[in-house]
Amino acid sequence: MSVTAIPPSGTLPLADVPPLPVDRFRRVVLDAVGSGQRILSLPGFPDGDGTGLLAILGSDRDHRLSAARSEPIRGGYRALTPECPQAHLFEREIAERFAVVPEGHPWLKPVRFLGAGAAPGTPDFFRVDGDEVHEVAVGPVHAGIIEPGHFRFQCHGERVLFLEIALGYQHRGVERALAGGPDARTIHLIETLAGDTSIGHAWAYSLVVEALSGSSPPPRAEALRGVALELERATNHVGDLGALAGDVGYLPAAAFCGRLRGDFLNLTAELCGSRLGRGLVRPGGVAFDLGAEQAAALIPLALTALDEAADATSLLWGTATVRARFEETGAVGPGTCEALGLVGPAARACGIGRDARTSFPSGIWREHPIEIAAAASGDVRARAWVRWLEVQRSIAWLCARLAALPPGPIRTAAAGLAPGSLAVSLVEGWRGEICHTALTDDTGRFRLYKVVDPSFHNWSGLAAAMRDQPISDFPLCNKSFNLSCCGHDL
Amino acid sequence: MLKSWLVRARQGHRTVPYPGPLPALPERLRGLPVLQPEKCRSGCAECVAACPTGALSSGPEGLRLDLGRCLFCGECEAACPDGAVRFTNDPRMAARRRDDLVLGGDGPRLAAALGDESRRLFGRSLRLRVVSAGGCNGCEVEVNVLNTIVFDLGRFGIQFVASPRHADGLLITGPVTRNMEHALRKTWEAVPGPRLVIAVGACAISGGPYAGHPEQLDGAAGVVPVDLFVPGCPPHPLGILDGLPRLLGRASST
Ligand code: SF4
Ligand code: SF4
C-alpha cells in the first residue's frame, strides 16, 4: 500500500498512512500527478529527529482524496519539482523551514525569509541579459492601497520576457503559532489568514476540528455558512470587476462596482456584525442565527444588489474599448494551468472545471449543488466573465437557502480532538480551493497545521500570464487574478 | 454612451451625508464597547479569560478594555453572565494618544484636532501614502472603500497618493512585520516633514491577533511616531472617516 484514501469524514488515524522510504514517496506522488491527480498540499513536519513529508492528493475526476507520507528525512532527498512543477513552491517552503534540501530543485529560494539575516528583496533575481533588455522593479510599497509584494520584470521594450514575484513581506508567523493549538487565539488567526476570505478559512478550519472531534454542524448552520461563503464570493468578484474597469480607465463601471461591493459587505455585517464575516463560522456551527424576518429581509437586498451589479457590469461586456483591452490579454492555456496546478476562477477560465464545491462536495454542496461557471479562452476577459457568472449563481443560490432555512439549532458542542490523527478539509473560497491539513499529537493538539490558500497555487499563474505581454497590462492581469500576499506569506 | 448615462441615472447618488448623524448601521455591528462594571455581580472574570489578546483586564481600578488591542470579536460580551461588557454599533473611536484608547468606565477620548499650525498646513489638503505593513489585508479593504462614492474621502481634501514624496504623511496598516520594517522606515524617511502618521487597525496599534509573535513588531509606534490611532479589526470605514477629519478639525461635533 502506498497512498491511503481519506474517507469522506476528512480524518483518519495517522498510523493508517504508512511512512514510505522517501524515494518511494516521491514515485508515488509523481505517478499520482501523472495520472491526473493534483497536489493539494505538501507540507513538511518535524518527525523524530528528521522531517516527514506529507502529500495530500486529489482527483477532481473521481472526487477522491488521498494521503501519502515519507519516512523522516535527514539531509536531503531528490526534488519532485523538475518532473512536477506543481511542487515547486511547496518544496521551497520545506527547504526553508526544515533542514532538508530538495536536491535538484531548479529555483531554491526563500519563500518567507524566516529567521535572522534573511531579508526579502536581497537574493539575486532571475536576470535576462542583452543590450536591449531592461529590468523593472516595483514594490514592496506600491502606488495603490494594496499588500506588499515585489515584482521584477525582465523586459524587451514593452514586452515582458519574464516576471519574478517575490513575496514574504507579510510573514507574521501564523502557521507556526497555530501549531500547539487550538487555543483562544486560534480562530482569530484563522479568520485573518487572508482577511477577505475570513468565511472561507474559518469554514475550512471548522471542518478540520469537526472531523477530528467526530461532530457535525446542524443543517441550519450549514445553510448559514453557505450563505456567508457565497456572499463573500459575490462581494469580492463584484469589487474586482470594478477594479478591472478602473484599470482600463472605464470609470462608470469602476465607481458603481466599488459602491456595490460595499453593499454586499453590509449584507455580511447584517449576518454577524462584521463586514468581513468575522465571528460567524465556528467549529460545530455558526455563532449567529437569523430570525425568519431577518432572513426574509436579506433576500430583496441581495437581489437588488445583484440587479444593480448586472446593470453596472453590462457596461463592461458591451463597451468595445473595454473588450479590446480584456480580450487576448494575459491568457493562460489549459496545459500551463494543469502543470502549475492552478485553482479557482483562473482554472475555470481556461476550461478546467475544478471547483471544490463539485469536485469534493461535502454537506450542503451535496444537498444543494451549485452550477459551476466556465469559460475557455483563459484571458482577462474569461476570468472576468467566470467571476460574473459566479456572482449571479451565488446570489441565486444563497437566496434559495435564505428562503428555506432548515429549522433547528445552529451549533453543536465539539468534543476534544482525536490524538495521532490526520485531518484534511477543502472549501472553495472565492479565489479558489482552500486546503487545511492538521496532524494531532498524542494529546490531541496540533502537531502541524498547514494552510494552503488558493494564492499559493496561483501566483505562478500570474507570472505565466505575463509572458510576452506588454508590461502596461500588468495591473489588469494582476486584478483579474487578485491574489493574496498575506494568504501566501502566513 | 447613451447606455452609460442611463445606468448612471439608475445608480443614483450614494454618498453618505457625513459629518452629521451616523447613517443606519447593522444592529449587530460591533463598534464602541461600553463597560458597566456595576453590573458585574459574579466577579467571575470570565470576560478577561475569554479575551484572545489580553485587551481586557481587571485589576484594583476595575475593568479596563484597551481598544487598541481589541479584535471586536465579542467573545467577552458572550462570556459575561451579567452584561457588564456590551458592544454598541457606533464605529467612532479614533484617538490621538495611545492611552486614550483604554476604556475604564469613563469612555473613550476621541481625537482632538491638530494644533493651529498643522491645521493651517494640512487642514484643507492632506495627502497620504498608504503602507501595508503586514496584517491580513482586512484593513486595506476598509481603507480602500473610503475612495468609493459612498464615503468619498476626497470631499475633505484628503487623498491617497502614489508616492511618499507627494505625501504629507503615512497611513499604516498591519503590525509591521520584520520583513516590512525596512520598507516602512524608508518610506517614512521619504515623506517630507512635517509629516503625520495614522495607524489604522488593531495590528498597526498593537500587533492585533499577532501580538507577541516574534515575526512582527507589535504596531507602527515602535518604528515611527503616530499621530492618530483608529481601532478596529478592521475599523468600519466610518470609523476612519470620522477620525481623519476630526484630526483636521472638520468632524461632526456629535
Ligand atoms: S471583543 Fe475585544 S476585549 Fe472582548 S474578547 Fe474580543 S478582543 Fe477581547
Ligand atoms: S487589524 Fe485585523 S483586519 Fe486589520 S490587518 Fe490586522 S488582523 Fe487584519
mmCIF file of C-alpha atoms in Angstrom, chain B residues 1-8:
data_model
loop_
_atom_site.group_PDB
_atom_site.id
_atom_site.type_symbol
_atom_site.label_atom_id
_atom_site.label_comp_id
_atom_site.label_asym_id
_atom_site.label_seq_id
_atom_site.Cartn_x
_atom_site.Cartn_y
_atom_site.Cartn_z
ATOM 1 C CA MET B 1 -22.517 56.310 -24.301
ATOM 2 C CA LEU B 2 -26.265 56.675 -24.005
ATOM 3 C CA LYS B 3 -26.370 53.381 -22.147
ATOM 4 C CA SER B 4 -23.802 54.539 -19.599
ATOM 5 C CA TRP B 5 -25.883 57.667 -18.963
ATOM 6 C CA LEU B 6 -28.955 55.535 -18.353
ATOM 7 C CA VAL B 7 -27.047 53.336 -15.939
ATOM 8 C CA ARG B 8 -25.712 56.452 -14.227
#
